[in-house]
Coordinates of C-alpha atoms and ligand atoms in Angstrom, one line a residue:
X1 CA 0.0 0.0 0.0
X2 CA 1.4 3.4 -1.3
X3 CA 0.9 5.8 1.4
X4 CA 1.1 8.7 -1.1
X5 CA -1.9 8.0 -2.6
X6 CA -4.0 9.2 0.5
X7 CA -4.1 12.8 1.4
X8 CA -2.2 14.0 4.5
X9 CA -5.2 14.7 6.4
X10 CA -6.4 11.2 6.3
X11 CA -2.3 10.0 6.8
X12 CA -3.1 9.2 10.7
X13 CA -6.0 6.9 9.8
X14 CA -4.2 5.0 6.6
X15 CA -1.8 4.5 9.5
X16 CA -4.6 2.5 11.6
X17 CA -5.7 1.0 8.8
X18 CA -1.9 -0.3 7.5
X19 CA -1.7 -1.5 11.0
X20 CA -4.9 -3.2 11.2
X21 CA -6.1 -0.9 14.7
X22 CA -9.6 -0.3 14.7
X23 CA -11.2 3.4 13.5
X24 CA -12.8 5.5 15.4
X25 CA -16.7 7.1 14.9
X26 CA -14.6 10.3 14.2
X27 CA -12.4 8.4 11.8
X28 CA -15.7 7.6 10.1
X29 CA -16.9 11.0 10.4
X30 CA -13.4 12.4 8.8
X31 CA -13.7 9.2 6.1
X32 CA -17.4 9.9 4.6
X33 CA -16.3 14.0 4.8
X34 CA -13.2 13.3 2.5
X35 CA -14.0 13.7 -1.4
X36 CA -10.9 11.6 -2.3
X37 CA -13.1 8.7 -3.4
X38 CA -9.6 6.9 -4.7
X39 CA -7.6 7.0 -1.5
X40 CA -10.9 5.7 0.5
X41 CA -10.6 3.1 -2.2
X42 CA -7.1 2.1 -2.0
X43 CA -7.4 1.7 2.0
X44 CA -11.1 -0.4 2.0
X45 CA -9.3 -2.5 -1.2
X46 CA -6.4 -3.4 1.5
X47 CA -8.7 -4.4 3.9
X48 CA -10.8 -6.4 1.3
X49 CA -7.9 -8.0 -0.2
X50 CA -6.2 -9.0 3.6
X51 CA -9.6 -10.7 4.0
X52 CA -10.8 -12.0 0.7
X53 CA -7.5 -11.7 -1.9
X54 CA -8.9 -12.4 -5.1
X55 CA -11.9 -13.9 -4.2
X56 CA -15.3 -12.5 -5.0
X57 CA -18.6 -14.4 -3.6
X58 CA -22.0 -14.6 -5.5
X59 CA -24.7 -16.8 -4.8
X60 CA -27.4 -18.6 -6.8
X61 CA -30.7 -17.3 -4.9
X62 CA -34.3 -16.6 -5.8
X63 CA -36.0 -13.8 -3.9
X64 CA -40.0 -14.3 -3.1
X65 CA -42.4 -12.0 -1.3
X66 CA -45.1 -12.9 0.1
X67 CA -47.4 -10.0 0.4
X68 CA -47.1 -6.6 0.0
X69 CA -49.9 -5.6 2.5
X70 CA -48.4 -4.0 5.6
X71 CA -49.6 -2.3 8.5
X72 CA -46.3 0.1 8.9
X73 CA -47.0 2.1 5.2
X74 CA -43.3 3.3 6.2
X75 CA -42.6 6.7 3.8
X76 CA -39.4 5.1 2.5
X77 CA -41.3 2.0 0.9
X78 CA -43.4 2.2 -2.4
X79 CA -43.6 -1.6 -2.3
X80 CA -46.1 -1.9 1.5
X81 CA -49.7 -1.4 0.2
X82 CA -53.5 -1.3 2.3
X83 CA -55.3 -4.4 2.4
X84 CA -58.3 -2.8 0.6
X85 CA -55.8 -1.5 -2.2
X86 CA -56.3 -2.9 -5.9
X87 CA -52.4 -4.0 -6.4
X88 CA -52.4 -5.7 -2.9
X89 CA -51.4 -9.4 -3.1
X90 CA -51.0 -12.6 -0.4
X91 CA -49.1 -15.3 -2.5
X92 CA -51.1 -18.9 -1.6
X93 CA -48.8 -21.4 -0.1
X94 CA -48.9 -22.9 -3.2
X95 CA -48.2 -20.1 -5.3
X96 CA -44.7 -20.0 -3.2
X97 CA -44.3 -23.5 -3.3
X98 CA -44.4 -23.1 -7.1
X99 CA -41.5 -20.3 -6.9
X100 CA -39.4 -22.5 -5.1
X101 CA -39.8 -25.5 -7.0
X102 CA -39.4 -23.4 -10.1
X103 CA -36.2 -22.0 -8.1
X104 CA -34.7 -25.9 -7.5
X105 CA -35.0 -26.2 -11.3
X106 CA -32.4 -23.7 -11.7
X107 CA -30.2 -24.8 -9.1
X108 CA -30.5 -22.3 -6.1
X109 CA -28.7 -22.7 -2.7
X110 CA -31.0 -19.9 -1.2
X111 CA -34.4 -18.8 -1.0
X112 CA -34.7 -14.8 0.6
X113 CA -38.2 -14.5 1.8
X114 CA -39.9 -10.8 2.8
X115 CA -42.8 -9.3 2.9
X116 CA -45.0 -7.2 4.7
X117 CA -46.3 -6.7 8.0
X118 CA -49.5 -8.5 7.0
X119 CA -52.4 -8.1 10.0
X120 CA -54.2 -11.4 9.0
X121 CA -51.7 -13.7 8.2
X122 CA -50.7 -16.0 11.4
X123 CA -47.9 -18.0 12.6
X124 CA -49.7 -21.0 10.9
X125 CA -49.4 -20.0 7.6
X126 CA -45.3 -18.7 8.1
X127 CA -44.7 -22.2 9.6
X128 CA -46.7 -24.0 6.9
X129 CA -44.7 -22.1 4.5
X130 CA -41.3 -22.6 5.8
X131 CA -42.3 -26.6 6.2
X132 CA -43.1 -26.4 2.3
X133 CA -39.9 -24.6 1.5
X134 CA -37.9 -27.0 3.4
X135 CA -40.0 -29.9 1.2
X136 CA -39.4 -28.4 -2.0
X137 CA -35.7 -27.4 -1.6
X138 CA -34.1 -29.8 0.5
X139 CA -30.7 -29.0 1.2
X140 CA -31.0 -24.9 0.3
X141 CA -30.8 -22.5 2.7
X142 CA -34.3 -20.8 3.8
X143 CA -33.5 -17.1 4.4
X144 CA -36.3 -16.0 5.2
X145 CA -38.1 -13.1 7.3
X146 CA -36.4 -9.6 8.8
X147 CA -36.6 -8.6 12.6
X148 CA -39.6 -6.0 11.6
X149 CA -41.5 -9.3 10.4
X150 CA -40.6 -11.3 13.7
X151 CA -41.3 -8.9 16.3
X152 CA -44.6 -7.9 14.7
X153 CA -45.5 -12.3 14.9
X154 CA -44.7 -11.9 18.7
X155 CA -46.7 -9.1 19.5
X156 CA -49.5 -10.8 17.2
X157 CA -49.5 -13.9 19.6
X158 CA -48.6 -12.4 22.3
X159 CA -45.0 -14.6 22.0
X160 CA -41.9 -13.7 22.9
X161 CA -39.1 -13.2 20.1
X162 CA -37.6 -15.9 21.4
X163 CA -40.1 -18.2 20.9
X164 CA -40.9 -17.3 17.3
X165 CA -37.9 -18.0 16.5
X166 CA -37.4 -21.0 18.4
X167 CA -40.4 -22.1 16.4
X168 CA -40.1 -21.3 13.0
X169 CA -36.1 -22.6 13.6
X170 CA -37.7 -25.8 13.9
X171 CA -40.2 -25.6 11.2
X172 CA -37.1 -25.1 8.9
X173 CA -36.1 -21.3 9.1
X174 CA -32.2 -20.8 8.6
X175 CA -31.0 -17.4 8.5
X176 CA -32.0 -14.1 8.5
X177 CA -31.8 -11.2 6.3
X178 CA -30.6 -7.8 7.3
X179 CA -33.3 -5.8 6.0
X180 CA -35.1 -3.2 7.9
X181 CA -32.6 -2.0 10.2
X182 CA -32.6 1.4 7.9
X183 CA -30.4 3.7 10.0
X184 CA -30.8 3.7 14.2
X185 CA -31.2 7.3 15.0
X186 CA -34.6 7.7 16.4
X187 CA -34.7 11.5 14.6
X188 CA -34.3 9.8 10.7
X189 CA -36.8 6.2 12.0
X190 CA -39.7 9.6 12.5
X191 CA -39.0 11.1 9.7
X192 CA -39.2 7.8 7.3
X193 CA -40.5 4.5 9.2
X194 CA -42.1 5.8 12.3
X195 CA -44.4 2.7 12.8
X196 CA -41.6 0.8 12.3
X197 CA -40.1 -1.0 15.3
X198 CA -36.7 1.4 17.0
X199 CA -33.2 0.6 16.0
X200 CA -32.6 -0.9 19.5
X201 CA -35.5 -3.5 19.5
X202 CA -34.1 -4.5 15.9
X203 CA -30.3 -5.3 17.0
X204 CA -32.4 -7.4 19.7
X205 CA -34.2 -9.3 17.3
X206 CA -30.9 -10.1 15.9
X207 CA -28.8 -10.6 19.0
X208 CA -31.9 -13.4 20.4
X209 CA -31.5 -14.8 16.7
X210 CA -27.6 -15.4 17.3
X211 CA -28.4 -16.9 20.5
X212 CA -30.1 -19.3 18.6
X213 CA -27.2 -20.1 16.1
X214 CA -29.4 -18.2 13.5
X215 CA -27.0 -16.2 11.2
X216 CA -28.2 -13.1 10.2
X217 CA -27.3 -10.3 7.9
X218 CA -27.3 -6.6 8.1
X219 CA -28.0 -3.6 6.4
X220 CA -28.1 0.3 6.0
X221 CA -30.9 2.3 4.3
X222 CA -28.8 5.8 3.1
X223 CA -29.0 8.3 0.8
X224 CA -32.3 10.0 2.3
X225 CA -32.4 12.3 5.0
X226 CA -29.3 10.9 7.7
X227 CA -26.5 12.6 8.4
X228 CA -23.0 11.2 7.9
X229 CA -23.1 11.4 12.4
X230 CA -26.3 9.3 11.9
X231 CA -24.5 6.8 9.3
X232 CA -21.3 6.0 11.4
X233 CA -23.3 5.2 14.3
X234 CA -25.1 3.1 12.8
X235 CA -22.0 1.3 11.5
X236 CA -20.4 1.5 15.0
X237 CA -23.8 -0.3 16.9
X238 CA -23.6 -3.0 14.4
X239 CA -20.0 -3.3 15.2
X240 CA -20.8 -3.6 18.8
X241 CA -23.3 -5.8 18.0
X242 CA -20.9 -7.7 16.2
X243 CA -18.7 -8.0 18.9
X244 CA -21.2 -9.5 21.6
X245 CA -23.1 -11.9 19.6
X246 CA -20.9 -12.6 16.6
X247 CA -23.7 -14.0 14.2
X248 CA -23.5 -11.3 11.5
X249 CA -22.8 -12.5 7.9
X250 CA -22.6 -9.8 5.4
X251 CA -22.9 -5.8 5.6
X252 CA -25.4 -4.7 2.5
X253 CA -25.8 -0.9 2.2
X254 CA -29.4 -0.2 0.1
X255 CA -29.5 3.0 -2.2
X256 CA -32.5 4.7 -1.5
X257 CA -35.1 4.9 -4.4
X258 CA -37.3 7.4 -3.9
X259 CA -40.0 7.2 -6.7
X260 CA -43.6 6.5 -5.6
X261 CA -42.6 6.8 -2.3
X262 CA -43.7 9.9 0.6
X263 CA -40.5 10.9 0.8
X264 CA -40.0 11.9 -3.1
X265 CA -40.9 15.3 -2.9
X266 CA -38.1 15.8 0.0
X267 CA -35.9 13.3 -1.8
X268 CA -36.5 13.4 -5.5
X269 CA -33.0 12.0 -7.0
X270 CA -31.5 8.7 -6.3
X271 CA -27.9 8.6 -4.8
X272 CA -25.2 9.2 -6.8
X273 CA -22.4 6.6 -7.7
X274 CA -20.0 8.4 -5.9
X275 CA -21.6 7.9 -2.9
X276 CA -22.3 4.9 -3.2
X277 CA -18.8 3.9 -3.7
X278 CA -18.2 6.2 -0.6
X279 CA -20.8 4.3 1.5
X280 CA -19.0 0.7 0.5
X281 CA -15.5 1.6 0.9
X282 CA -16.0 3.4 4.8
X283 CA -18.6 0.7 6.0
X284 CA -15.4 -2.2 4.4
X285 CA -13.2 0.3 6.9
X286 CA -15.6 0.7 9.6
X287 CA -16.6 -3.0 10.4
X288 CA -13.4 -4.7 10.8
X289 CA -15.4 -7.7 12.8
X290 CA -17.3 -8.6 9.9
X291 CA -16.2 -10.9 7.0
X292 CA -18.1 -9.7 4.4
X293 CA -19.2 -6.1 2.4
X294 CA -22.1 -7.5 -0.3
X295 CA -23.0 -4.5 -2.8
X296 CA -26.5 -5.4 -4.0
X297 CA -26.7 -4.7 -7.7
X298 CA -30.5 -4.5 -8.2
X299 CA -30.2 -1.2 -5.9
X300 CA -27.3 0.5 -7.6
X301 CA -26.8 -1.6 -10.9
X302 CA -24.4 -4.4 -12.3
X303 CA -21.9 -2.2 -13.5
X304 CA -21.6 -0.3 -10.6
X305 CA -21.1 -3.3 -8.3
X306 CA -18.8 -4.6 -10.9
X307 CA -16.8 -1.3 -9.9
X308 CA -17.2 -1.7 -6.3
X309 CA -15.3 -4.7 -6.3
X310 CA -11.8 -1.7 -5.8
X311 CA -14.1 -0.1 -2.8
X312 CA -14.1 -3.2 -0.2
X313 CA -16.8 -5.1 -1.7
X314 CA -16.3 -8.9 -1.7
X315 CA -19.9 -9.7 -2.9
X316 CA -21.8 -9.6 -5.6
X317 CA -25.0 -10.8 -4.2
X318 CA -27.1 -13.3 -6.6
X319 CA -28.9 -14.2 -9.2
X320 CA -32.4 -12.9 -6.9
X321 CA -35.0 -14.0 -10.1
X322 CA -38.0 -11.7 -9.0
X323 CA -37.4 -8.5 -7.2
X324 CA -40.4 -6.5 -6.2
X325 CA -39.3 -4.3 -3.5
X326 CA -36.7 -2.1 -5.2
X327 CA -38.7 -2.0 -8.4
X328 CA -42.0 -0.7 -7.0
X329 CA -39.7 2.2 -6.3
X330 CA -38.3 3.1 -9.5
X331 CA -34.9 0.6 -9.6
X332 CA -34.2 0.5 -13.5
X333 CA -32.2 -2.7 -13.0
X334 CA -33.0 -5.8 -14.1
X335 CA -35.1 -8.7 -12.5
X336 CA -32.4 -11.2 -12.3
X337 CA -28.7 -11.4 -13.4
X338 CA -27.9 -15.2 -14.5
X339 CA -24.6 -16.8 -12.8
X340 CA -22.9 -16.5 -16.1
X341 CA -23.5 -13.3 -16.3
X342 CA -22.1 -12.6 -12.6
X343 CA -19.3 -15.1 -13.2
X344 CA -18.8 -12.5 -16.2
X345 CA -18.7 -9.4 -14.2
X346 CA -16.4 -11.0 -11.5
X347 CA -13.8 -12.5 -14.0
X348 CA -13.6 -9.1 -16.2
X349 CA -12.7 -7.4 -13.0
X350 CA -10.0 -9.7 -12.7
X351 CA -11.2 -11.7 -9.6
X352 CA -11.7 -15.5 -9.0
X353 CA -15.7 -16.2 -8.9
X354 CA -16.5 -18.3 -5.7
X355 CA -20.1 -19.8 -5.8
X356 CA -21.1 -19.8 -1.9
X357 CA -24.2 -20.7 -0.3
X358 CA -25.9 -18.4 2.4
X359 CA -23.6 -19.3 5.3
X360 CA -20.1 -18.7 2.7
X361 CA -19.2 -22.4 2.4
X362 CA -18.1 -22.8 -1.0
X363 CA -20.0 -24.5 -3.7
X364 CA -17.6 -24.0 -6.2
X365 CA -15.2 -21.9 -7.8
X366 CA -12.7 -20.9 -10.1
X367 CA -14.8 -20.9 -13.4
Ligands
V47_1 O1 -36.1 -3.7 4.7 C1 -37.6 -0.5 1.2 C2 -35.4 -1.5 1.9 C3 -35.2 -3.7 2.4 C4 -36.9 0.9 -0.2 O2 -30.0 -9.6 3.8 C5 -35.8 0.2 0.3 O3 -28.9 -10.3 2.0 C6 -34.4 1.4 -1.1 O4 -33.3 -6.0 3.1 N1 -35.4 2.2 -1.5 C7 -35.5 -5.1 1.9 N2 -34.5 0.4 -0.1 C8 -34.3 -5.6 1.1 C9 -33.2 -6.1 1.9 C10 -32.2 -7.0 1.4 C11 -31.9 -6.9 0.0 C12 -30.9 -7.7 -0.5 C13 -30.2 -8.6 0.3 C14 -30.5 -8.6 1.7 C15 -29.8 -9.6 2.6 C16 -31.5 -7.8 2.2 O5 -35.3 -2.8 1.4 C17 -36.2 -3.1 3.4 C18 -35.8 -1.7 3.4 O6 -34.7 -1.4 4.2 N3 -36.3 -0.7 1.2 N4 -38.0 0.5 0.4 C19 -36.6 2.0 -1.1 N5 -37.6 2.7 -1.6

């Protein structure tokens, strides 16, 4: 690593980083102010490459969801609809059934269930559905259902979060995904989710699921109304978190797309590549207790992730199949990428594709 290529104002924190000592909330603060997108680059590309060295992960996945009615109607979601709303849909067991079957076909190792926060729909039908999913794909990894969707089955039976879990473990539920966490701070969860359950009550969810052995990932919703004091601490609580429990995964950051959601008049225009890159390469920097930074393409496109690959990204996400979440707000991306096409992308970056399954054992690689 060429110390000249970072500025002298960052020259104390390339030092950490060289070193391997962990940064600081005001080493975040100082990283996300700097403009010099290629030295922020160089340093998250060292800590990728200590971690990862050539190796890029992708995964052969199929996203479903359920429903998109939802109690919440959070202002950053075009996707959550009324019950009584013409485009409102409940997929029937079978219907899902169908999708994964379909899915087996073409050879996944993970299905990522989410949906809404659905007022009608009981612990009988989640478990019936995760029992079906574990039928149909025996052997792939059920991913299924984010701490918002959890807490709001406990306080629909009157369970604890604990025992949901406990139960749907059993039924067949493996891991996690990291969605919902948006950003902490109470002041930006008002101003864009404020039905939505607090940032502490989420990293609970998360810390009884790693109790469990349930791995989990996480996420951070930018690029709408936080500040970059509002991003690092979100970084830094899911580093503490990290430290307790241990049962983190991946990092994702999401690209917020405004477009038929409340927030578009106050938020018109999507994020911009540079940040994007910015947000990759200091959360790579930031979280030196997780493995993995995934960049997820259907948010801020194939070529960009392709790119992100120099900015502390190790993962390329998946194939996904059917993405409704992004796309009811505006995402131009495509449905699905095929794993040619993301062995393509990886290989042309000059990096050695690695076909993983949920948990990052390897299915196969070198293409
Ligand atoms: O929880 C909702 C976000 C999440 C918008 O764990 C939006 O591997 C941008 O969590 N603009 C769902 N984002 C997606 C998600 C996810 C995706 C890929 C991989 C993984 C993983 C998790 O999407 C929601 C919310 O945070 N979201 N609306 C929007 N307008």
């Amino acid at each position: 690593m060429d110390q000249l290529m970072v500025p002298s104002n960052l020259a104390d924190i390339a030092d950490k980083v060289i070193r391997g000592d962990r940064l600081s909330a005001d080493d975040g603060i100082r990283l996300f102010e700097s403009d010099d997108l290629l030295a922020l680059g160089h340093l998250s590309d060292l800590v990728r490459q200590r971690k990862h060295g050539d190796r890029v992960y992708f995964v052969v996945n199929r996203h479903i969801n359920h429903t998109n009615i939802c109690v919440n109607r959070c202002r950053l979601c075009a996707f959550g609809k009324d019950e009584d709303d013409p485009s409102s849909y409940v997929l029937s067991l079978d219907e899902i059934e169908a999708k994964a079957r379909d899915a087996w076909l073409k050879g996944v190792s993970e299905v990522h269930v989410v949906g809404g926060l659905h007022p009608e729909l009981s612990m009988d039908y989640y478990l019936e559905m995760i029992r079906r999913l574990r039928e149909a794909l025996p052997g792939v990894i059920i991913q299924a259902l984010t701490a918002v969707e959890i807490d709001y089955l406990a306080e629909l039976h009157s369970l604890s979060v604990h025992e949901v879990l406990t139960t749907l473990r059993q039924a067949g539920l493996d891991s996690m995904p990291g969605g919902g966490a948006e950003v902490f701070s109470h002041r930006v969860r008002q101003e864009i989710c404020p039905k939505k359950i607090s940032g502490e009550r989420w990293l609970e969810v998360h810390a009884a699921a790693h109790t469990l052995g349930i791995r989990t990932n996480a996420t951070m919703l930018y690029g709408h109304v936080e500040t970059i004091e509002e991003r690092v601490d979100h970084l830094i609580r899911l580093r503490e978190q990290q430290d307790r429990t241990g049962g983190f995964l991946t990092f994702i950051p999401l690209a917020f797309q405004p477009r038929h959601t409340e927030l578009e008049p106050a938020v018109p225009t999507r994020t911009t590549g540079f940040d994007d890159l910015k947000v990759l390469a200091v959360s790579r920097l930031l979280l030196d207790n997780f493995d993995h930074i995934k960049a997820y393409w259907v948010m801020i496109g194939p070529k960009l992730t392709q790119i992100s690959l120099s900015f502390g990204v190790d993962d390329f996400d998946g194939t996904v199949m059917e993405e409704k979440i992004t796309h009811a707000a505006g995402a131009d991306s495509e449905q699905a990428l095929t794993r040619v096409a993301l062995i393509r992308m990886i290989r042309a970056a000059g990096r050695i594709p690695v076909e993983r399954d949920t948990l990052y054992n390897v299915i196969r690689e070198g293409f």
